[in-house]
Amino acid sequence: MTIRADLDERFDEILTPASLAFLARLHDQFAGRRHDRLDARMRFRKRIENGHDLRFLPETRSIRENTEWRVAGAGPGLDDRRVEITGPTDRKMTINALNSGAKAWLADLEDATSPTWANVIGGQISLFDAIRGQIDFVSEEGKEYRVTAEETPTIIMRPRGWQLVEKHLWYTDRAGHTSPASASLVDFGLYFFHNAQALIDGGRGPYFYLPKLENHLEARLWDDIFTFSENALRIPHGSIRATVLIETISAAFEMDEILYELRDHAAGLNAGRWDYIFSLIKNYRCRGRSYVLPERSLITMTVPFMRAYTELLVQTCHKRGAHAIGGMSAFIPNRRDPEVTERALAKVADDKRREANDGFDGSWVAHPDLIPTARAEFDAVLGDRPNQLERQRPEVSVTARELIDLSGIEKTVTDAGLRSNVSIALRYIESWLRGTGAAAIDNLMEDAATAEISRSQIWQWIRYGIVTEEGTTITHALVESLLQEELRAMQRSGSDRFDEAAEIVKMVALEEDFPTFLTIPAYAQYLVERPAAIAA
């Protein structure tokens, strides 16, 4: 492994010769298989574009029908997950999460983190210090932040997905070929190498969230990485626990199989609602007008295809002894407008009440002020129980067709909804370029997943010439005009990254080609290190 970047303060504590050697071993063993899986993703997408319909795999029917096998389940400190807070790993956000009162913290190196070099390694330093109880932070204004909570959340780290690379670390294989390292292996490897034993000694870890898996073969790859890593560092087999985000449409058809592949390390599945919607649009974007979705605010968890997905997830998890974790509530309380906050908290309560009554064992929030609302709904159902694994949901029966059935959904698109998508995509990407991957926009905590929905809907609405409720036909020229209007309005904020953000929006939403993830071209071409991009 070769470092192609400057080392900031304390970076040498993470990028040690021993940890880099461990990363090299991970790449020796698994870099080739990662490329194979990415190639398989591309072939699979082409099959769907050409008319192949998703189905439950006939070749794995025996796994689904075998009622005997179970997963490892919750590890120490992970029995009760009724409210989990999510967020990036800069020092201030780490301290806020540890003080939040949540049961678990999704320490996010993926969608909520802009992968600047400072954020990637700075996040590892934050986690290193948090695990050892030695983290503090002083803001530029002189405000001190310290961990004051008597009980802190269990840390569940989310590495970046398989599709991403880390351009500041390069791997040379045995044949002498050099390429950027896998971001997944870098994030997992550094965290595991430095913290696995400390987490075991503390009785809470090491635990991971696995993002954007598309099938059980990708789960098998992660399980092999876990086993290899445990053996390499002489960690007892099964110490790792992983919760898989079911946030791709194909993974929804292989939930049993994903848990089976990870059964020695699996703790649960999570209903990653925003990426799931993006995945459906991405894979079915060329399959006709029947697969065009309405604007994002109308795609609730109660529409038929989302309802089928979450019902099947709870049933599958509890049948196998795994936790079912619900989706994100991303509202940011508005202290200047109590009425807006009151209405939003009522919606959060409704969402969490539905999840708790459906059998979910816990759920996500993006802001500490949402924790009391979410916890109250789960407390009302769980009481003193840490979870509700005993709810087997035998009455649930979900067909393959129901998972992709968009009939009966109101297909409303408004002028305001189109403008909102343009604005969110532009403002989020600009924030991401500045090094902030969790951005407060219009009272919501937006991350890469919601920006993906915004840009993919724009692309699809243009393709099919969707007419808004007001009678406006959505065209390439119209969207470009709206983008220029938003750009002029935003440039008054003083940031110099909006022009670059606008170019990225054009690339991922207006060109004929459809990049699989906006972060791939954005990272390769636009994420340039600047002092303003360095996280606290």
XYZ file of C-alpha atoms in Angstrom:
536
model
C 0.000 0.000 0.000
C 1.312 3.436 -0.965
C 0.105 6.722 0.524
C -0.394 9.449 -2.090
C -1.387 12.318 0.168
C -0.068 14.533 2.925
C -0.322 13.307 6.489
C -2.137 15.647 8.843
C -1.728 15.665 12.601
C -2.043 12.151 14.111
C -2.595 10.479 10.722
C 0.504 8.389 11.424
C -1.340 6.839 14.389
C -3.845 5.303 11.951
C -1.658 4.760 8.881
C 0.960 2.678 10.662
C 3.204 0.219 8.820
C 1.321 -2.656 10.460
C -2.137 -1.360 9.505
C -1.020 -0.722 5.919
C 0.371 -4.241 5.759
C -3.017 -5.519 6.935
C -4.753 -3.506 4.209
C -2.375 -4.991 1.657
C -3.254 -8.502 2.841
C -6.969 -7.721 2.514
C -6.413 -6.511 -1.041
C -4.247 -9.523 -1.906
C -7.071 -11.793 -0.837
C -10.185 -9.903 -1.929
C -9.506 -7.120 -4.463
C -10.008 -9.496 -7.380
C -13.305 -10.794 -6.010
C -14.483 -7.219 -5.485
C -13.919 -6.500 -9.177
C -15.783 -9.683 -10.100
C -18.777 -8.579 -8.044
C -18.767 -5.114 -9.627
C -18.674 -6.677 -13.094
C -21.602 -8.889 -12.110
C -23.563 -5.805 -11.015
C -23.119 -4.250 -14.440
C -24.280 -7.394 -16.247
C -27.276 -7.688 -13.917
C -28.383 -4.102 -14.577
C -28.220 -4.726 -18.315
C -30.460 -7.775 -17.921
C -33.112 -5.727 -16.124
C -32.880 -2.942 -18.714
C -33.436 -5.597 -21.399
C -36.648 -6.827 -19.778
C -35.592 -9.386 -17.157
C -37.904 -9.289 -14.142
C -36.563 -9.864 -10.648
C -37.658 -13.043 -8.907
C -36.825 -15.173 -5.905
C -33.906 -17.381 -6.912
C -34.940 -20.978 -7.708
C -31.416 -22.248 -7.035
C -31.554 -21.079 -3.398
C -35.085 -22.246 -2.638
C -33.772 -24.799 -0.135
C -32.193 -22.014 1.955
C -35.449 -20.075 2.066
C -37.565 -23.118 2.883
C -35.247 -24.571 5.546
C -36.764 -23.472 8.853
C -33.900 -24.731 11.027
C -30.991 -22.366 10.488
C -30.486 -19.187 12.503
C -27.964 -16.353 12.480
C -25.549 -15.460 15.272
C -27.810 -12.577 16.308
C -27.048 -9.607 18.505
C -23.633 -9.437 20.065
C -22.889 -7.950 23.501
C -24.317 -4.454 23.826
C -26.551 -4.882 20.790
C -29.663 -6.553 22.235
C -31.623 -3.307 22.473
C -31.580 -1.139 19.354
C -34.905 0.641 19.689
C -33.456 3.994 18.591
C -30.262 4.384 16.575
C -28.815 7.747 15.618
C -26.922 8.138 12.368
C -24.250 10.626 11.430
C -20.716 11.345 10.219
C -17.587 10.762 12.264
C -16.014 14.200 12.602
C -15.153 14.954 16.225
C -18.072 17.272 16.999
C -20.681 14.913 15.483
C -19.057 11.942 17.216
C -19.407 13.641 20.613
C -22.990 14.683 19.846
C -23.872 11.107 18.910
C -22.268 9.686 22.056
C -24.232 12.176 24.172
C -27.499 11.641 22.286
C -29.142 8.995 24.461
C -29.634 6.624 21.529
C -29.064 2.902 22.006
C -26.694 2.682 19.031
C -24.815 5.042 16.752
C -24.343 4.348 13.054
C -20.906 5.898 12.674
C -21.136 6.673 8.997
C -18.141 6.756 6.679
C -20.477 6.306 3.713
C -23.486 8.412 2.605
C -23.235 10.956 5.437
C -19.511 11.547 4.920
C -17.850 13.433 2.096
C -14.746 11.280 1.482
C -12.063 13.946 1.656
C -8.765 12.578 2.906
C -9.191 14.654 6.063
C -12.647 13.202 6.699
C -11.660 9.593 5.991
C -8.638 9.447 8.302
C -9.974 12.091 10.688
C -13.053 9.915 11.131
C -10.869 6.947 11.997
C -9.084 9.070 14.619
C -12.431 10.163 16.090
C -13.572 6.555 16.389
C -10.222 5.474 17.842
C -10.516 8.140 20.552
C -14.217 7.559 21.198
C -13.698 3.847 21.774
C -10.995 4.651 24.323
C -12.990 7.371 26.080
C -10.509 10.109 25.179
C -12.385 12.289 22.699
C -12.988 16.030 23.053
C -13.248 18.978 20.693
C -12.915 22.776 20.815
C -14.655 24.765 18.078
C -13.189 27.808 16.347
C -15.404 29.917 18.611
C -13.830 28.312 21.654
C -16.794 26.141 22.607
C -15.765 22.867 24.243
C -17.449 19.564 23.462
C -17.024 16.528 25.729
C -18.775 13.227 26.298
C -20.950 13.679 29.374
C -23.440 10.821 29.006
C -23.189 8.060 31.597
C -24.215 5.486 28.984
C -23.075 5.980 25.405
C -24.512 4.257 22.317
C -23.026 1.067 20.934
C -20.971 2.016 17.862
C -21.860 0.380 14.541
C -19.483 1.569 11.834
C -20.598 1.806 8.192
C -17.767 1.615 5.639
C -18.100 2.914 2.105
C -19.701 0.677 -0.519
C -17.991 -1.704 -2.928
C -18.312 0.724 -5.838
C -16.037 3.360 -4.285
C -12.241 3.700 -4.237
C -9.838 5.564 -1.967
C -7.609 7.583 -4.289
C -5.172 8.571 -1.534
C -4.084 4.949 -0.946
C -2.835 2.809 -3.830
C -2.462 -0.942 -3.935
C 0.162 -2.787 -5.966
C -0.735 -6.413 -6.667
C 1.636 -9.353 -7.056
C 1.869 -8.748 -10.813
C 2.969 -5.152 -10.257
C -0.315 -3.508 -11.292
C -1.172 -0.425 -9.252
C -4.646 0.992 -8.639
C -6.582 2.997 -6.044
C -7.506 0.958 -2.986
C -11.018 -0.289 -2.298
C -12.736 2.239 -0.037
C -14.648 -0.597 1.644
C -11.500 -2.481 2.555
C -9.734 0.701 3.694
C -12.564 1.796 5.988
C -13.202 -1.660 7.408
C -9.534 -2.645 7.608
C -8.258 0.410 9.462
C -11.155 0.387 11.925
C -10.942 -3.335 12.602
C -7.154 -3.395 12.871
C -6.989 -0.627 15.464
C -10.196 -1.211 17.428
C -11.390 -4.822 17.301
C -9.707 -5.961 20.501
C -10.535 -2.750 22.372
C -14.190 -3.127 21.407
C -14.262 -6.765 22.522
C -12.603 -5.819 25.804
C -15.273 -3.151 26.287
C -18.044 -5.649 25.577
C -19.534 -3.861 22.566
C -18.170 -4.811 19.183
C -16.732 -4.827 16.612
C -19.999 -4.140 14.733
C -20.654 -2.997 11.179
C -23.399 -1.841 8.852
C -22.900 -3.139 5.304
C -24.179 -0.745 2.607
C -25.584 -1.242 -0.886
C -25.233 -5.012 -1.139
C -27.011 -6.267 -4.246
C -27.069 -10.021 -3.662
C -26.005 -12.921 -1.467
C -22.679 -13.352 -3.275
C -21.640 -9.898 -2.100
C -22.660 -10.948 1.408
C -20.495 -14.050 1.027
C -17.546 -11.851 0.116
C -18.019 -9.790 3.296
C -18.314 -12.931 5.408
C -15.050 -14.247 4.001
C -13.406 -10.891 4.767
C -14.684 -11.069 8.341
C -13.397 -14.602 8.846
C -10.016 -13.796 7.291
C -9.648 -10.676 9.447
C -10.605 -12.469 12.663
C -8.043 -15.170 11.919
C -5.338 -12.666 10.905
C -5.633 -10.713 14.164
C -6.390 -13.771 16.318
C -9.860 -12.507 17.157
C -12.392 -15.229 18.078
C -14.499 -16.293 15.113
C -17.936 -14.673 15.173
C -16.851 -11.629 17.192
C -17.881 -9.395 14.311
C -21.572 -8.659 13.925
C -22.961 -7.119 10.753
C -26.295 -5.531 9.941
C -26.996 -5.416 6.217
C -28.850 -2.500 4.703
C -31.498 -3.806 2.338
C -31.329 -0.724 0.166
C -31.164 -2.208 -3.320
C -34.120 -3.711 -5.110
C -32.256 -6.932 -5.933
C -31.247 -7.507 -2.289
C -34.929 -7.492 -1.302
C -35.313 -10.730 -3.269
C -32.384 -12.369 -1.430
C -32.833 -11.435 2.231
C -32.816 -15.028 3.449
C -29.774 -15.821 1.348
C -27.883 -12.726 2.549
C -28.481 -13.671 6.172
C -27.478 -17.271 5.431
C -24.138 -16.269 3.901
C -23.380 -14.071 6.918
C -24.989 -16.367 9.487
C -21.913 -16.603 11.752
C -21.672 -12.805 11.799
C -25.194 -11.517 11.097
C -27.081 -9.346 13.581
C -29.894 -8.033 11.412
C -31.212 -6.206 8.373
C -32.144 -2.553 7.960
C -34.812 -1.046 5.691
C -32.752 1.630 3.936
C -35.696 3.386 2.375
C -34.075 6.197 0.377
C -31.396 4.142 -1.340
C -34.029 1.458 -1.964
C -36.194 3.933 -3.881
C -33.138 5.133 -5.800
C -32.226 1.544 -6.657
C -35.669 0.877 -8.100
C -35.540 4.013 -10.255
C -31.984 3.232 -11.388
C -32.702 -0.335 -12.412
C -36.118 0.224 -13.989
C -35.560 3.725 -15.372
C -35.749 2.530 -18.997
C -38.622 0.077 -18.604
C -41.463 2.424 -19.494
C -43.787 4.985 -17.956
C -45.328 2.425 -15.596
C -42.071 2.541 -13.595
C -42.004 6.326 -13.242
C -42.367 7.338 -9.594
C -43.984 10.495 -8.214
C -42.054 13.147 -6.380
C -40.228 11.955 -3.298
C -42.629 13.296 -0.652
C -45.370 11.006 -1.981
C -43.293 7.792 -1.797
C -44.187 6.909 1.770
C -43.616 3.645 3.590
C -47.309 2.802 3.184
C -47.366 2.655 -0.630
C -47.796 -0.981 -1.745
C -44.278 -1.815 -2.970
C -42.623 -0.254 0.089
C -45.116 -1.932 2.395
C -44.373 -5.339 0.844
C -40.627 -4.795 1.234
C -40.770 -3.880 4.919
C -43.253 -6.613 5.835
C -41.027 -9.225 4.195
C -37.951 -7.814 5.942
C -39.465 -8.140 9.433
C -40.724 -11.650 8.754
C -37.382 -12.787 7.306
C -35.337 -11.326 10.146
C -37.396 -12.749 12.986
C -37.615 -16.166 11.360
C -33.796 -16.262 11.488
C -33.201 -14.620 14.887
C -32.044 -11.320 13.388
C -33.014 -7.764 14.291
C -35.215 -5.792 11.903
C -34.252 -2.103 11.960
C -36.551 0.502 10.434
C -35.884 3.467 8.198
C -34.599 6.985 8.627
C -36.447 9.957 10.071
C -34.415 12.921 8.864
C -36.367 15.961 10.076
C -34.381 18.716 11.789
C -36.443 20.567 14.418
C -36.987 24.222 13.559
C -36.728 26.215 16.778
C -37.894 29.385 15.010
C -41.145 27.776 13.859
C -42.724 25.590 16.563
C -45.736 24.769 14.376
C -43.535 23.272 11.649
C -41.703 21.249 14.280
C -44.929 20.043 15.875
C -46.341 18.814 12.549
C -43.080 17.110 11.636
C -42.738 15.382 15.020
C -46.289 14.065 14.619
C -45.244 12.496 11.303
C -42.132 11.022 12.932
C -44.289 9.547 15.685
C -46.690 8.039 13.137
C -43.769 6.522 11.215
C -42.138 4.976 14.293
C -45.496 3.786 15.673
C -46.147 1.930 12.419
C -42.687 0.352 12.492
C -42.979 -0.731 16.129
C -46.441 -2.209 15.558
C -45.201 -4.004 12.434
C -42.564 -5.813 14.483
C -39.421 -3.762 13.882
C -36.941 -3.933 16.756
C -35.674 -0.400 16.319
C -35.317 2.482 13.917
C -33.116 5.357 12.762
C -33.152 9.087 13.414
C -30.788 11.712 12.034
C -31.063 14.271 14.852
C -30.841 13.912 18.652
C -34.066 15.893 19.160
C -36.018 13.111 17.418
C -34.869 10.449 19.867
C -37.538 11.041 22.566
C -40.325 10.865 19.970
C -39.000 7.690 18.377
C -38.188 6.056 21.713
C -41.679 6.732 23.071
C -43.283 4.804 20.213
C -40.981 1.805 20.603
C -41.244 1.903 24.403
C -45.030 1.704 24.084
C -44.726 -1.550 22.136
C -41.575 -3.119 23.598
C -41.979 -2.170 27.239
C -39.117 -3.757 29.162
C -38.254 -6.171 26.328
C -35.061 -5.337 24.397
C -36.627 -6.376 21.075
C -39.574 -8.304 19.652
C -37.885 -11.202 17.901
C -40.722 -13.453 19.053
C -43.082 -11.781 16.539
C -42.717 -14.185 13.634
C -45.317 -12.601 11.313
C -46.561 -15.911 9.765
C -49.446 -14.048 8.153
C -47.111 -12.160 5.798
C -46.976 -13.505 2.251
C -45.138 -11.349 -0.298
C -44.826 -12.254 -3.974
C -42.065 -11.195 -6.322
C -44.532 -9.079 -8.252
C -45.592 -7.172 -5.146
C -42.017 -6.029 -4.502
C -41.936 -4.119 -7.808
C -45.650 -3.348 -8.217
C -46.077 0.391 -8.655
C -49.745 0.238 -9.571
C -52.088 2.189 -7.349
C -49.454 4.823 -6.541
C -50.442 8.400 -7.200
C -47.980 9.517 -9.879
C -48.159 13.219 -9.067
C -45.311 15.508 -10.113
C -45.587 19.252 -9.522
C -43.584 22.246 -10.679
C -42.519 22.719 -7.058
C -41.465 19.072 -6.775
C -39.274 19.354 -9.870
C -37.655 22.562 -8.624
C -37.101 20.947 -5.218
C -35.230 18.041 -6.807
C -33.009 20.435 -8.771
C -32.336 22.536 -5.674
C -31.608 19.580 -3.391
C -29.248 17.965 -5.888
C -27.347 21.220 -6.394
C -27.155 22.208 -2.730
C -26.254 18.744 -1.470
C -23.491 18.227 -4.020
C -22.067 21.671 -3.235
C -22.040 20.760 0.468
C -20.400 17.424 -0.344
C -17.676 19.161 -2.350
C -16.932 21.339 0.679
C -16.476 18.215 2.810
C -19.894 18.025 4.480
C -21.763 14.829 3.625
C -24.739 15.316 5.962
C -26.345 18.595 4.934
C -29.242 20.438 6.557
C -31.526 21.477 3.682
C -35.083 22.763 4.167
C -35.450 21.237 7.651
C -34.224 17.816 6.527
C -30.862 16.115 6.998
C -29.951 15.167 3.445
C -27.255 12.695 2.481
C -26.032 11.115 -0.748
C -29.052 8.799 -0.968
C -31.590 11.619 -1.158
C -29.464 13.482 -3.698
C -29.444 10.267 -5.758
C -33.249 10.151 -5.726
C -33.433 13.792 -6.792
C -31.107 13.462 -9.768
C -32.472 10.081 -10.927
C -36.047 11.355 -10.880
C -34.995 14.367 -12.955
C -33.341 12.023 -15.472
C -36.395 9.778 -15.697
C -38.958 12.580 -15.863
C -37.057 14.130 -18.784
C -36.824 10.792 -20.595
C -40.583 10.276 -20.520
C -41.595 13.910 -20.915
C -43.637 13.872 -17.723
C -46.219 16.646 -17.487
C -46.610 18.275 -14.083
C -49.897 18.939 -12.354
C -49.644 22.521 -13.569
C -49.324 21.380 -17.190
C -45.565 21.884 -17.597
C -43.733 19.328 -19.745
C -40.410 18.380 -18.142
C -37.632 18.757 -20.691
C -33.861 18.979 -20.722
C -34.070 22.710 -21.477
C -36.512 23.350 -18.642
C -34.328 21.587 -16.082
C -31.225 23.390 -17.297
C -33.088 26.695 -16.927
C -34.172 25.795 -13.379
C -30.629 24.776 -12.551
C -29.300 28.132 -13.712
C -31.929 29.943 -11.625
C -31.000 27.942 -8.527
C -27.316 28.447 -9.272
C -27.687 32.229 -9.403
C -29.625 32.218 -6.146
C -27.112 29.984 -4.370
C -24.014 31.819 -5.593
C -25.016 34.735 -3.394
C -24.129 32.535 -0.389
C -20.436 33.123 -1.085
C -19.386 29.504 -1.703
C -17.149 28.957 -4.715
C -18.189 25.322 -5.265
C -21.635 25.858 -6.791
C -20.339 26.061 -10.370
C -18.676 22.676 -9.935
C -21.802 21.278 -8.264
C -23.902 22.445 -11.221
C -21.564 20.639 -13.617
C -21.995 17.446 -11.621
C -25.802 17.815 -11.674
C -25.656 18.152 -15.461
C -23.431 15.093 -15.707
C -25.589 12.805 -13.567
C -29.096 14.095 -14.364
C -29.052 15.646 -17.834
C -26.728 13.517 -19.938
C -27.966 10.473 -21.855
C -25.620 8.181 -19.940
C -26.728 7.415 -16.378
C -23.849 7.057 -13.873
C -24.642 4.282 -11.385
C -23.739 6.561 -8.454
C -23.223 10.314 -8.578
C -20.378 10.022 -6.064
C -18.196 8.060 -8.496
C -17.629 10.802 -11.122
C -17.873 13.518 -8.494
C -15.119 11.925 -6.408
C -12.893 11.259 -9.413
C -13.107 14.725 -10.954
C -14.267 17.285 -8.440
C -13.474 16.362 -4.840
C -10.296 18.433 -4.548
C -8.714 18.951 -1.165
C -9.018 22.522 0.080
C -8.667 23.969 3.586
C -12.439 24.570 3.714
C -13.050 20.875 3.081
C -11.203 19.687 6.164
C -13.578 18.484 8.865
C -13.263 19.691 12.437
